[in-house]
Amino acid sequence: MPDVAEHASSEIYDDEVTKKFIVATVFWGIAAMTVGVWLALQLAWWPAGLGIPQFTFGRLRPVHTNGVIFAFTANFVFGGIYYSMQRLLKVRMWSDKLSAFHFWGWQAMLVSVIVTIPMGMTQTKEYAEMIWPIDVVIAVVFLAFALNFFMTIKNRKVQHLYVAIWFYISFVITIPVLHVVNNLAIPASLTRSYPVYSGMTDALIQWWYGHNAVGFLLTTPILGLMYYFLPRAANRPVYSYRLSIIHFWALVFLYIWAGPHHLLYSALPDWAQTVGMVFSIMLLAPSWGGMLNGLLTLRGAWDKVRTDPVLKFMVVAVSFYGMSTFEGPMMSIRSVSALSHFTNWVVGHVHSGALGWVGMMGFGTMYWLVPRLWKRELYSVSLATTHFWTATIGVVLYTVSLWGAGLTEGLMARAINEGGQLQYPFFLDIVHTLEPFYWGRLIGGTLYLCGVFLMAYNFIATVWFKPRPAAIPQAAK
Amino acid sequence: MADHWHRRLLEGRAGVFAIVTTIAISIGGLVEIVPMFTVGSGHMEELPAPYTALEVTGRDIYIREGCVNCHSQMVRPFRDETLRYGEWSHAVEYSWDRPFLLGSRRIGPDLHREGLLRPDAVWHYEHMKDPRSMSPGSIMPPYKWLLEWKIDPADTQATMRALAFVGTPYSDADIDGAEAAMQEQGGVIVARLAEAGIEASWDDEIIALTAYLQRLGTDIPEDEAEDVAEGGAQ
Ligand code: HEM
Ligand code: HEM
């Protein structure tokens, strides 16, 4: 438990690395979400592609997806893990050099990604577009982190591993497995390669990877952060120990099976589609176990939610987690997928998880960490609260627009008239109907991005304008 | 709580914990993926011919431009989809797809039966140059550079060699003769464009891309190909 009496502080632990990861998160978050807004604009108004090859929607979309996943999300996950694991294990990281190598190696990798992908150097598999030399760098840097991570655990000064650490372990083990298996390929040149799998086998392995990138990068490590930072911010112990055991093991076991829900009604063998669907539906239970454990941790602390932006962000994040993990299993039912697959509904689902859960957890964690790491009071709580509302309205506008778009296009595509012919034989009729929804999403996304700018300003002002007060917020021990 | 079995058996032993986690995350993947290699991915129909040198080069351009981010290649077995696009997609048709290009979005229409729906090179030439000239109101960006940029047969040969290594049946003769084969297949497309008063050369990227689009979805028996797609995905 994080609230055992402790005495160590920033001198004992390496907090520099967490600071660096936070700076990187803010920087990449702005960059990757700006590209998201640009993409949204291109769908509403195509000339925004500027007629430049590197900026067309097809080439830019993976810059956004990899940017938000591997730059924004991964950076705050790493930062949060370094901060919390040292305190939970009561020991400094095994090697500061490896931590620094991890940080700089990861950022260098990200720079190479945003340069190569717009140039058309891509493997095309979603969230695995990076060309093979970058894949090698990712593997090396991540394994360096893994080594540092496990050696630190080995050196720990407390015997029992707290639940946050379980989730981190599942993340550190699973990501390299997914990454290596999905990217096995034969190079044709320095920038091109061809996978060893073909056709539907390649598709299955890709979505085994893709779904579990969601599971083990956008979900489990962030649940780990939730188990550390939410009880700290609320100053309450975790609601149920037993629930955390059950939902942890069920989650890591079930997640892996669910990939085929991305391939329903494809040429994948029926049995595999059915297995994927069944396990996805079961996944609802452990997901909600996590949500309940998070929300119930706040029992008796709800008055703090009214005043503390950190808790506000976390409460909304956990609620969106519950919402998208309800929606996901529904979309895994074949007859629902028949309607939703290929439509904007999927993008709406993605962003209710991504903006609602991942983004808000990231913001909440950083608002908690920044004053403690830089030993200053937050520059403005009311600005943080404004960020909270901008972000919340932004997500809602984003997802509602795309539910509308998804249902509309799904229903139009399948409409058959009395003569047994397509009601809307011209695909462009569907495209045009979606335009207002695309503008709605653009407004929602822009609001969300504005919130990130507010946060960046608030952090800069905290670090540069605020003097170190005599009574600083206590860094966690 | 102090003597909960989980705490006693796992939480104090990080190594054991990591091993059990590894087992837990391995089972599902193994059960689903291994049969794809041992049992195969479906009906053992006759395998289609691999993509020609020009088609595989066009496919590389399709990959480079990220077309897959807006277009799927997967017709589902629903009435509306077979009306709109044609026969639904069979696993065997993807046999030489490395990487697979099923896609997950339909910002634009599905392209898996494009070769049957729109075989005309002139249409593709004009459409890539200015999508709105052929599809009024389309939101697709123009790809003018494909009309200027050139393919390099040496790149095509490198691609074919890598693909042959992982199992695509390209012979040494296929690879050595790639340039000649591309000139020949490209020549047919160039001649068709000339009829419409368009000047192009066999090594323009647009020619390779057109060859790939003309190939898409044509690997099914003729009667199935004729059967459907009266709606036409405009
Ligand atoms: C300012 C906020 C954002 C905006 C405006 C935005 C916009 C977009 C757009 C326009 C697309 C392409 C959708 C399409 O194919 O039609 C997209 C895709 C995607 N975005 Fe974002 N995005 C934002 C933030 C984020 C964040 C924070 C994350 C993750 C943490 C994220 C993850 C993704 C993913 C995974 C996809 C691919 C979805 C799919 O394949 O279905 N986005 N986004
Ligand atoms: C129990 C949990 C969940 C289940 C069963 C689930 C299920 C699904 C399903 C059925 C799809 C649509 C696939 C398609 O038709 O193409 C999907 C897409 C997606 N989901 Fe979830 N989802 C869950 C939770 C989440 C969460 C929490 C997030 C984000 C943090 C998320 C991120 C995504 C992404 C990024 C995609 C888009 C994949 C793509 O097409 O590129 N999911 N999910």
PDB file of N, CA, C and O in Angstrom, chain A residues 216-257:
ATOM      1  N   PHE A 216      -2.526  -3.690 -23.448  1.00  0.00           N
ATOM      2  CA  PHE A 216      -1.351  -3.671 -22.593  1.00  0.00           C
ATOM      3  C   PHE A 216      -0.541  -2.377 -22.670  1.00  0.00           C
ATOM      4  O   PHE A 216       0.483  -2.249 -22.018  1.00  0.00           O
ATOM      5  N   LEU A 217      -0.998  -1.418 -23.479  1.00  0.00           N
ATOM      6  CA  LEU A 217      -0.363  -0.098 -23.428  1.00  0.00           C
ATOM      7  C   LEU A 217      -1.374   0.983 -23.039  1.00  0.00           C
ATOM      8  O   LEU A 217      -1.096   1.839 -22.217  1.00  0.00           O
ATOM      9  N   LEU A 218      -2.586   0.901 -23.619  1.00  0.00           N
ATOM     10  CA  LEU A 218      -3.589   1.916 -23.288  1.00  0.00           C
ATOM     11  C   LEU A 218      -4.433   1.506 -22.081  1.00  0.00           C
ATOM     12  O   LEU A 218      -5.260   2.271 -21.620  1.00  0.00           O
ATOM     13  N   THR A 219      -4.275   0.290 -21.592  1.00  0.00           N
ATOM     14  CA  THR A 219      -5.102  -0.136 -20.469  1.00  0.00           C
ATOM     15  C   THR A 219      -4.301  -0.573 -19.240  1.00  0.00           C
ATOM     16  O   THR A 219      -4.343   0.108 -18.218  1.00  0.00           O
ATOM     17  N   THR A 220      -3.568  -1.690 -19.299  1.00  0.00           N
ATOM     18  CA  THR A 220      -3.005  -2.197 -18.038  1.00  0.00           C
ATOM     19  C   THR A 220      -2.023  -1.239 -17.349  1.00  0.00           C
ATOM     20  O   THR A 220      -2.157  -1.036 -16.139  1.00  0.00           O
ATOM     21  N   PRO A 221      -1.060  -0.639 -18.057  1.00  0.00           N
ATOM     22  CA  PRO A 221      -0.164   0.234 -17.278  1.00  0.00           C
ATOM     23  C   PRO A 221      -0.916   1.427 -16.691  1.00  0.00           C
ATOM     24  O   PRO A 221      -0.570   1.911 -15.611  1.00  0.00           O
ATOM     25  N   ILE A 222      -1.972   1.850 -17.393  1.00  0.00           N
ATOM     26  CA  ILE A 222      -2.708   3.005 -16.888  1.00  0.00           C
ATOM     27  C   ILE A 222      -3.569   2.602 -15.697  1.00  0.00           C
ATOM     28  O   ILE A 222      -3.747   3.369 -14.749  1.00  0.00           O
ATOM     29  N   LEU A 223      -4.053   1.357 -15.698  1.00  0.00           N
ATOM     30  CA  LEU A 223      -4.718   0.869 -14.491  1.00  0.00           C
ATOM     31  C   LEU A 223      -3.725   0.836 -13.341  1.00  0.00           C
ATOM     32  O   LEU A 223      -4.070   1.158 -12.188  1.00  0.00           O
ATOM     33  N   GLY A 224      -2.489   0.460 -13.645  1.00  0.00           N
ATOM     34  CA  GLY A 224      -1.447   0.478 -12.608  1.00  0.00           C
ATOM     35  C   GLY A 224      -1.282   1.879 -12.041  1.00  0.00           C
ATOM     36  O   GLY A 224      -1.244   2.076 -10.831  1.00  0.00           O
ATOM     37  N   LEU A 225      -1.226   2.862 -12.942  1.00  0.00           N
ATOM     38  CA  LEU A 225      -1.112   4.255 -12.473  1.00  0.00           C
ATOM     39  C   LEU A 225      -2.318   4.625 -11.623  1.00  0.00           C
ATOM     40  O   LEU A 225      -2.203   5.298 -10.602  1.00  0.00           O
ATOM     41  N   MET A 226      -3.496   4.154 -12.065  1.00  0.00           N
ATOM     42  CA  MET A 226      -4.703   4.452 -11.296  1.00  0.00           C
ATOM     43  C   MET A 226      -4.576   3.892  -9.876  1.00  0.00           C
ATOM     44  O   MET A 226      -4.902   4.570  -8.899  1.00  0.00           O
ATOM     45  N   TYR A 227      -4.065   2.658  -9.761  1.00  0.00           N
ATOM     46  CA  TYR A 227      -3.951   2.044  -8.440  1.00  0.00           C
ATOM     47  C   TYR A 227      -2.938   2.767  -7.557  1.00  0.00           C
ATOM     48  O   TYR A 227      -2.986   2.658  -6.339  1.00  0.00           O
ATOM     49  N   TYR A 228      -2.003   3.474  -8.170  1.00  0.00           N
ATOM     50  CA  TYR A 228      -1.061   4.223  -7.336  1.00  0.00           C
ATOM     51  C   TYR A 228      -1.548   5.644  -7.068  1.00  0.00           C
ATOM     52  O   TYR A 228      -1.623   6.090  -5.924  1.00  0.00           O
ATOM     53  N   PHE A 229      -1.883   6.370  -8.144  1.00  0.00           N
ATOM     54  CA  PHE A 229      -2.113   7.805  -7.992  1.00  0.00           C
ATOM     55  C   PHE A 229      -3.512   8.147  -7.462  1.00  0.00           C
ATOM     56  O   PHE A 229      -3.671   9.146  -6.768  1.00  0.00           O
ATOM     57  N   LEU A 230      -4.509   7.341  -7.788  1.00  0.00           N
ATOM     58  CA  LEU A 230      -5.855   7.662  -7.305  1.00  0.00           C
ATOM     59  C   LEU A 230      -5.940   7.563  -5.775  1.00  0.00           C
ATOM     60  O   LEU A 230      -6.411   8.507  -5.127  1.00  0.00           O
ATOM     61  N   PRO A 231      -5.486   6.466  -5.172  1.00  0.00           N
ATOM     62  CA  PRO A 231      -5.517   6.417  -3.705  1.00  0.00           C
ATOM     63  C   PRO A 231      -4.679   7.530  -3.072  1.00  0.00           C
ATOM     64  O   PRO A 231      -5.042   8.070  -2.024  1.00  0.00           O
ATOM     65  N   ARG A 232      -3.572   7.877  -3.705  1.00  0.00           N
ATOM     66  CA  ARG A 232      -2.734   8.965  -3.168  1.00  0.00           C
ATOM     67  C   ARG A 232      -3.477  10.287  -3.195  1.00  0.00           C
ATOM     68  O   ARG A 232      -3.503  11.019  -2.219  1.00  0.00           O
ATOM     69  N   ALA A 233      -4.049  10.591  -4.372  1.00  0.00           N
ATOM     70  CA  ALA A 233      -4.718  11.883  -4.520  1.00  0.00           C
ATOM     71  C   ALA A 233      -5.941  11.955  -3.609  1.00  0.00           C
ATOM     72  O   ALA A 233      -6.277  13.011  -3.090  1.00  0.00           O
ATOM     73  N   ALA A 234      -6.623  10.826  -3.423  1.00  0.00           N
ATOM     74  CA  ALA A 234      -7.832  10.837  -2.596  1.00  0.00           C
ATOM     75  C   ALA A 234      -7.494  10.606  -1.126  1.00  0.00           C
ATOM     76  O   ALA A 234      -8.335  10.792  -0.254  1.00  0.00           O
ATOM     77  N   ASN A 235      -6.265  10.142  -0.887  1.00  0.00           N
ATOM     78  CA  ASN A 235      -5.855   9.799   0.464  1.00  0.00           C
ATOM     79  C   ASN A 235      -6.757   8.736   1.091  1.00  0.00           C
ATOM     80  O   ASN A 235      -7.171   8.836   2.238  1.00  0.00           O
ATOM     81  N   ARG A 236      -7.078   7.733   0.292  1.00  0.00           N
ATOM     82  CA  ARG A 236      -7.891   6.611   0.755  1.00  0.00           C
ATOM     83  C   ARG A 236      -7.237   5.320   0.287  1.00  0.00           C
ATOM     84  O   ARG A 236      -6.631   5.304  -0.775  1.00  0.00           O
ATOM     85  N   PRO A 237      -7.349   4.236   1.037  1.00  0.00           N
ATOM     86  CA  PRO A 237      -6.827   2.957   0.539  1.00  0.00           C
ATOM     87  C   PRO A 237      -7.706   2.413  -0.591  1.00  0.00           C
ATOM     88  O   PRO A 237      -8.868   2.784  -0.717  1.00  0.00           O
ATOM     89  N   VAL A 238      -7.126   1.541  -1.394  1.00  0.00           N
ATOM     90  CA  VAL A 238      -7.884   0.912  -2.474  1.00  0.00           C
ATOM     91  C   VAL A 238      -9.084   0.165  -1.908  1.00  0.00           C
ATOM     92  O   VAL A 238      -8.997  -0.471  -0.865  1.00  0.00           O
ATOM     93  N   TYR A 239     -10.204   0.251  -2.609  1.00  0.00           N
ATOM     94  CA  TYR A 239     -11.452  -0.304  -2.106  1.00  0.00           C
ATOM     95  C   TYR A 239     -11.342  -1.791  -1.771  1.00  0.00           C
ATOM     96  O   TYR A 239     -11.570  -2.185  -0.639  1.00  0.00           O
ATOM     97  N   SER A 240     -10.988  -2.620  -2.769  1.00  0.00           N
ATOM     98  CA  SER A 240     -10.991  -4.050  -2.471  1.00  0.00           C
ATOM     99  C   SER A 240      -9.759  -4.755  -3.014  1.00  0.00           C
ATOM    100  O   SER A 240      -9.478  -4.731  -4.211  1.00  0.00           O
ATOM    101  N   TYR A 241      -9.047  -5.415  -2.114  1.00  0.00           N
ATOM    102  CA  TYR A 241      -7.866  -6.178  -2.473  1.00  0.00           C
ATOM    103  C   TYR A 241      -8.264  -7.409  -3.291  1.00  0.00           C
ATOM    104  O   TYR A 241      -7.678  -7.719  -4.322  1.00  0.00           O
ATOM    105  N   ARG A 242      -9.311  -8.098  -2.831  1.00  0.00           N
ATOM    106  CA  ARG A 242      -9.746  -9.305  -3.542  1.00  0.00           C
ATOM    107  C   ARG A 242     -10.179  -8.987  -4.969  1.00  0.00           C
ATOM    108  O   ARG A 242      -9.866  -9.714  -5.909  1.00  0.00           O
ATOM    109  N   LEU A 243     -10.913  -7.918  -5.102  1.00  0.00           N
ATOM    110  CA  LEU A 243     -11.372  -7.523  -6.439  1.00  0.00           C
ATOM    111  C   LEU A 243     -10.172  -7.249  -7.341  1.00  0.00           C
ATOM    112  O   LEU A 243     -10.166  -7.619  -8.517  1.00  0.00           O
ATOM    113  N   SER A 244      -9.129  -6.634  -6.788  1.00  0.00           N
ATOM    114  CA  SER A 244      -7.985  -6.339  -7.653  1.00  0.00           C
ATOM    115  C   SER A 244      -7.297  -7.626  -8.099  1.00  0.00           C
ATOM    116  O   SER A 244      -6.824  -7.704  -9.226  1.00  0.00           O
ATOM    117  N   ILE A 245      -7.266  -8.645  -7.265  1.00  0.00           N
ATOM    118  CA  ILE A 245      -6.676  -9.924  -7.687  1.00  0.00           C
ATOM    119  C   ILE A 245      -7.487 -10.533  -8.825  1.00  0.00           C
ATOM    120  O   ILE A 245      -6.947 -10.888  -9.882  1.00  0.00           O
ATOM    121  N   ILE A 246      -8.780 -10.615  -8.617  1.00  0.00           N
ATOM    122  CA  ILE A 246      -9.628 -11.274  -9.623  1.00  0.00           C
ATOM    123  C   ILE A 246      -9.582 -10.509 -10.933  1.00  0.00           C
ATOM    124  O   ILE A 246      -9.409 -11.080 -12.004  1.00  0.00           O
ATOM    125  N   HIS A 247      -9.720  -9.192 -10.840  1.00  0.00           N
ATOM    126  CA  HIS A 247      -9.825  -8.484 -12.103  1.00  0.00           C
ATOM    127  C   HIS A 247      -8.477  -8.398 -12.794  1.00  0.00           C
ATOM    128  O   HIS A 247      -8.412  -8.422 -14.020  1.00  0.00           O
ATOM    129  N   PHE A 248      -7.387  -8.411 -12.057  1.00  0.00           N
ATOM    130  CA  PHE A 248      -6.083  -8.420 -12.736  1.00  0.00           C
ATOM    131  C   PHE A 248      -5.901  -9.689 -13.561  1.00  0.00           C
ATOM    132  O   PHE A 248      -5.611  -9.639 -14.752  1.00  0.00           O
ATOM    133  N   TRP A 249      -6.075 -10.844 -12.926  1.00  0.00           N
ATOM    134  CA  TRP A 249      -5.795 -12.094 -13.651  1.00  0.00           C
ATOM    135  C   TRP A 249      -6.787 -12.327 -14.773  1.00  0.00           C
ATOM    136  O   TRP A 249      -6.417 -12.790 -15.859  1.00  0.00           O
ATOM    137  N   ALA A 250      -8.032 -11.988 -14.530  1.00  0.00           N
ATOM    138  CA  ALA A 250      -9.025 -12.170 -15.592  1.00  0.00           C
ATOM    139  C   ALA A 250      -8.701 -11.259 -16.775  1.00  0.00           C
ATOM    140  O   ALA A 250      -8.778 -11.668 -17.939  1.00  0.00           O
ATOM    141  N   LEU A 251      -8.297 -10.043 -16.476  1.00  0.00           N
ATOM    142  CA  LEU A 251      -8.010  -9.086 -17.546  1.00  0.00           C
ATOM    143  C   LEU A 251      -6.839  -9.558 -18.409  1.00  0.00           C
ATOM    144  O   LEU A 251      -6.933  -9.611 -19.637  1.00  0.00           O
ATOM    145  N   VAL A 252      -5.717  -9.910 -17.788  1.00  0.00           N
ATOM    146  CA  VAL A 252      -4.555 -10.270 -18.593  1.00  0.00           C
ATOM    147  C   VAL A 252      -4.787 -11.583 -19.338  1.00  0.00           C
ATOM    148  O   VAL A 252      -4.297 -11.763 -20.446  1.00  0.00           O
ATOM    149  N   PHE A 253      -5.565 -12.474 -18.757  1.00  0.00           N
ATOM    150  CA  PHE A 253      -5.823 -13.734 -19.463  1.00  0.00           C
ATOM    151  C   PHE A 253      -6.791 -13.535 -20.626  1.00  0.00           C
ATOM    152  O   PHE A 253      -6.561 -14.027 -21.733  1.00  0.00           O
ATOM    153  N   LEU A 254      -7.869 -12.809 -20.396  1.00  0.00           N
ATOM    154  CA  LEU A 254      -8.914 -12.686 -21.422  1.00  0.00           C
ATOM    155  C   LEU A 254      -8.523 -11.766 -22.575  1.00  0.00           C
ATOM    156  O   LEU A 254      -8.889 -12.011 -23.724  1.00  0.00           O
ATOM    157  N   TYR A 255      -7.774 -10.715 -22.285  1.00  0.00           N
ATOM    158  CA  TYR A 255      -7.500  -9.713 -23.319  1.00  0.00           C
ATOM    159  C   TYR A 255      -6.929 -10.332 -24.589  1.00  0.00           C
ATOM    160  O   TYR A 255      -7.337 -10.027 -25.704  1.00  0.00           O
ATOM    161  N   ILE A 256      -5.951 -11.222 -24.383  1.00  0.00           N
ATOM    162  CA  ILE A 256      -5.210 -11.791 -25.509  1.00  0.00           C
ATOM    163  C   ILE A 256      -6.106 -12.471 -26.543  1.00  0.00           C
ATOM    164  O   ILE A 256      -5.794 -12.512 -27.720  1.00  0.00           O
ATOM    165  N   TRP A 257      -7.238 -12.985 -26.111  1.00  0.00           N
ATOM    166  CA  TRP A 257      -8.095 -13.756 -27.021  1.00  0.00           C
ATOM    167  C   TRP A 257      -8.949 -12.873 -27.933  1.00  0.00           C
ATOM    168  O   TRP A 257      -9.562 -13.363 -28.875  1.00  0.00           O
TER     169      TRP A 257
END
